[in-house]
Steps between C-alpha positions, in 0.01 A plus 500: 500500500333165443605207710563208267435238765131582471512359146703191577221261596263432213142408581480658845341819625733789557517673836227749577748786516551753223730424210654728242221398262171416673314622803379218721506131422599356166522139389783324319327192353237499224283223645465678834456841335231377261313328785509828699374687193202263467430507873506883515336553159780739411731485200858391539774762446788270414855594411711218359878518500790262444709443814770333289543800270813701591287814552192316631299628201581862594255453786647768729504759224178425310268409785665749732409786267162356390389489866697802620197715586327425829168560320575215260605270784178579689286434192673167446462399864132602514389348168710190438656193648870587474753248373869506413581167340820343372442345157647178640224477765184295456267611223679821399652386169155463338459880502833577332494504118741245352702774330543709819839436666392716798771759448240722666244394762155412367180649645193280473156579638283189531130488587380273782379264223851479354447729199794724405378859522834663418849376420800715417855573603527703821550858384755673724319832526290613800256708293436206269474265796224711653323550167510131407395387848202738495405378151495134599300580817248695293471219244458237773239708684299552180525130410408365843202731564153362431312693227298800620158414639590133559584340827779246497 
């Protein structure tokens, strides 16, 4: 069961302990998360939710199932800067389409340069979570590799 106090302070790093969603450290503010993404040259795996929504954008259900498999959690930890951000925190609103009331949490993958690589509602299914996570890793790896025979 997720401890809600981990989500209460926007813009600060979460404890290094495990959560129901992520393995390892995750960030709760966009500015800090984007800076870490640039510094580490890794894309940002950002989930945006609404803390003022009665069901918190179905965060427990949707993200809980999306990241249910340990394999998915390990892939996310190893390949991304992890972030769980309240839409009311700094910089998060810009990634939410104007017509999205955040009934469901929003998954956004952002490159270190700030380019949106993927944006969609968090799909509450562990098979889809693994499949979609692998797909975005594969796309990022292909995009960030220098062409064959050329040194970067």
